[in-house]
PDB file of C-alpha atoms in Angstrom:
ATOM      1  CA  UNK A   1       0.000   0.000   0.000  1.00  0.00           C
ATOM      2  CA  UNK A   2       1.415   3.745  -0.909  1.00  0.00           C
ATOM      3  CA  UNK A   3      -0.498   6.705   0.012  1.00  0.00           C
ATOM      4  CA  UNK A   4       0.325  10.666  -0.407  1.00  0.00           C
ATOM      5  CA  UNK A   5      -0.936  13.754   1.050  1.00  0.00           C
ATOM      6  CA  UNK A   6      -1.618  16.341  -1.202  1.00  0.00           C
ATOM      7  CA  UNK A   7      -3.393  19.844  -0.619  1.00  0.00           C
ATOM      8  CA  UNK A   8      -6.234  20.543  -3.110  1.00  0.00           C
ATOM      9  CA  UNK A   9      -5.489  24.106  -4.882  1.00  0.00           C
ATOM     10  CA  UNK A  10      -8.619  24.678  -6.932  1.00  0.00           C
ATOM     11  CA  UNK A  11     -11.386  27.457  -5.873  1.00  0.00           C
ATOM     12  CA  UNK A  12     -13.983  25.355  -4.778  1.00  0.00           C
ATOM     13  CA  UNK A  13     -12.093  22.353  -3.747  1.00  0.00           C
ATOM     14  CA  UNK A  14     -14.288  19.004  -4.785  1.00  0.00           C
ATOM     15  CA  UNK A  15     -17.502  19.845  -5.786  1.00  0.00           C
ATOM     16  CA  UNK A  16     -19.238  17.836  -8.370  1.00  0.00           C
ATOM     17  CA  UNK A  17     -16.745  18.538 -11.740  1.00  0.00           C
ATOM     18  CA  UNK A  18     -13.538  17.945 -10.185  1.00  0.00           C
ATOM     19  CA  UNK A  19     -14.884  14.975  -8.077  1.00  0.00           C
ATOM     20  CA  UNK A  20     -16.670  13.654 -11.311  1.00  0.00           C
ATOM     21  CA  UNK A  21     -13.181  13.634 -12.656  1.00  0.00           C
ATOM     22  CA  UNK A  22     -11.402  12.349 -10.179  1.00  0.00           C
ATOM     23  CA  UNK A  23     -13.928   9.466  -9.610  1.00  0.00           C
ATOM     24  CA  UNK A  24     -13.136   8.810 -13.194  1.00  0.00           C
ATOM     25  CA  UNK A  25      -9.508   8.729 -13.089  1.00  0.00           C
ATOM     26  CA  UNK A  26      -9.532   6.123 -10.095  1.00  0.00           C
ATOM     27  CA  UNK A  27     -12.164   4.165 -11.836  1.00  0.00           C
ATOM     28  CA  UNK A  28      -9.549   3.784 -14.508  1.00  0.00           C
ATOM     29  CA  UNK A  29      -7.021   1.749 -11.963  1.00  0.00           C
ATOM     30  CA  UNK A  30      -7.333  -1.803 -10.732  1.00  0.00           C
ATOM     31  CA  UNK A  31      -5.695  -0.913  -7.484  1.00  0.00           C
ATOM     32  CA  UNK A  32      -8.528  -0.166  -4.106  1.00  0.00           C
ATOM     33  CA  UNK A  33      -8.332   3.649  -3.484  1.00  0.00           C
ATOM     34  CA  UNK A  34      -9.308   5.536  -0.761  1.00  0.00           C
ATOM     35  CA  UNK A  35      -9.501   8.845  -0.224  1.00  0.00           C
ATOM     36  CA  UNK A  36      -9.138  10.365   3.622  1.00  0.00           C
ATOM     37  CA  UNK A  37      -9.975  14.090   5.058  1.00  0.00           C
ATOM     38  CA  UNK A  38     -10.420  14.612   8.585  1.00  0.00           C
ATOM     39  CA  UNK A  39     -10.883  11.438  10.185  1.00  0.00           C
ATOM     40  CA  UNK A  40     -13.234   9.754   7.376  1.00  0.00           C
ATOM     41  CA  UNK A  41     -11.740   7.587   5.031  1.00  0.00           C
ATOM     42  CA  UNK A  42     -13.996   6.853   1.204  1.00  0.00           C
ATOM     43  CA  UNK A  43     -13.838   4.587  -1.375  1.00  0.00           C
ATOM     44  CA  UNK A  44     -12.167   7.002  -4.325  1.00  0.00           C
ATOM     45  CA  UNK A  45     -14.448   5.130  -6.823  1.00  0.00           C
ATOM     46  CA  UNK A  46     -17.523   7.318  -4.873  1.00  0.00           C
ATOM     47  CA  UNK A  47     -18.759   9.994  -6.196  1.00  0.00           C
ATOM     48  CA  UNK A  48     -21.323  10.281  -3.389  1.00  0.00           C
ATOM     49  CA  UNK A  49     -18.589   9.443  -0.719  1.00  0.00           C
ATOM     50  CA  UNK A  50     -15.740  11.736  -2.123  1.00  0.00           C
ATOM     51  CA  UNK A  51     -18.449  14.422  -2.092  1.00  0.00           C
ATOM     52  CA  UNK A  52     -19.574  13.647   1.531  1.00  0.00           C
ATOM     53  CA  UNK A  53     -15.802  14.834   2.430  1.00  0.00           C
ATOM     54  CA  UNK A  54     -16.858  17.886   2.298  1.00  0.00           C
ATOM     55  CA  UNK A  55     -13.213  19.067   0.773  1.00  0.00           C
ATOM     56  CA  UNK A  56     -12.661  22.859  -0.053  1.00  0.00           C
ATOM     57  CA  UNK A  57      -9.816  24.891  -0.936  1.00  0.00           C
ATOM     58  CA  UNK A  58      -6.492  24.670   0.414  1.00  0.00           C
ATOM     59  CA  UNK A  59      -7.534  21.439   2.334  1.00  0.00           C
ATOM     60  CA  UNK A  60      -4.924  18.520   2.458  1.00  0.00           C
ATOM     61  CA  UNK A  61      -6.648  14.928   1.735  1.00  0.00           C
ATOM     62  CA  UNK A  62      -4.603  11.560   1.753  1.00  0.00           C
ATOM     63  CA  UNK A  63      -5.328   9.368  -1.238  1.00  0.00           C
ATOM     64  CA  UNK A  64      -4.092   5.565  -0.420  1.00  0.00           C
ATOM     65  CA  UNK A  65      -3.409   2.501  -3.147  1.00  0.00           C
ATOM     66  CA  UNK A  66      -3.222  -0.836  -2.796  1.00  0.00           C
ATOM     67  CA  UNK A  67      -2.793  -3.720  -5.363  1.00  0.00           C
ATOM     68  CA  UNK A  68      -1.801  -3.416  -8.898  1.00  0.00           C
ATOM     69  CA  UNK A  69      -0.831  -0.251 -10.313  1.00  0.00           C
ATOM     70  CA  UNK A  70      -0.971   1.660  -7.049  1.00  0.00           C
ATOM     71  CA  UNK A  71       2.067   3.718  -7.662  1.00  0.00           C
ATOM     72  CA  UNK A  72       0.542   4.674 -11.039  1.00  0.00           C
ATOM     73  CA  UNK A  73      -2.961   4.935 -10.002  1.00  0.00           C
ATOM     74  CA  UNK A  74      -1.531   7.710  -7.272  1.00  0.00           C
ATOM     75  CA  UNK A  75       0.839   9.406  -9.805  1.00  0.00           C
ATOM     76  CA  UNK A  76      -2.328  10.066 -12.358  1.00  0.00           C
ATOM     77  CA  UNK A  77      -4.262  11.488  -9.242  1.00  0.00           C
ATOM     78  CA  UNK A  78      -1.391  13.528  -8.186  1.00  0.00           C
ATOM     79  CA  UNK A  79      -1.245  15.251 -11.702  1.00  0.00           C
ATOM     80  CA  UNK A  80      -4.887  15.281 -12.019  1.00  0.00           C
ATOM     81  CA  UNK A  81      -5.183  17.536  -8.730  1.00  0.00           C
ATOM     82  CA  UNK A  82      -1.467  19.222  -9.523  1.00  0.00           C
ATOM     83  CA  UNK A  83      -3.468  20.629 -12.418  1.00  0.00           C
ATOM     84  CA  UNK A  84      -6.505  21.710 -10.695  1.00  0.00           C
ATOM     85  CA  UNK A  85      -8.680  19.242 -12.643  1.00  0.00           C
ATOM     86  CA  UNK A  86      -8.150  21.196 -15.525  1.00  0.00           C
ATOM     87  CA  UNK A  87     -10.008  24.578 -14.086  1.00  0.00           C
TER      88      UNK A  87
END
């Protein structure tokens, strides 16, 4: 298992476009992610749990992997947020 922690830059952190894309992005990796913001820890593949996060701007989430393709599953999220989901 690898994980990261990794402040989200965009204006309104994850509402529904970013999360939609995210959501999509892990959907596209075998490996289990999760996705963890103050104390509650969601399936990545959610789109209803990433958005019960509640995760707004300048917030710092921890997105875990674990089985194949973890380490790129976590570098394509990485970019995806580096890039502020393309905002």
């Amino acid at each position: 298992m690898k994980s990261i922690q990794i402040r989200i830059k965009n204006q309104v952190g994850l509402h529904a476009r970013p999360a939609t894309l995210f959501v999509q992005m892990a959907q596209q990796h075998e490996a289990d992610i999760t996705v963890s913001y103050e104390g509650k820890t969601v399936n990545a593949k959610s789109m209803l749990g990433l958005l019960s996060l509640g995760v707004s701007k300048d917030s710092i989430i921890t997105i875990a992997a674990n089985g194949s393709g973890e380490e790129l599953a976590l570098s394509s999220l990485t970019t995806l947020i580096e890039n502020n989901f393309g905002e």
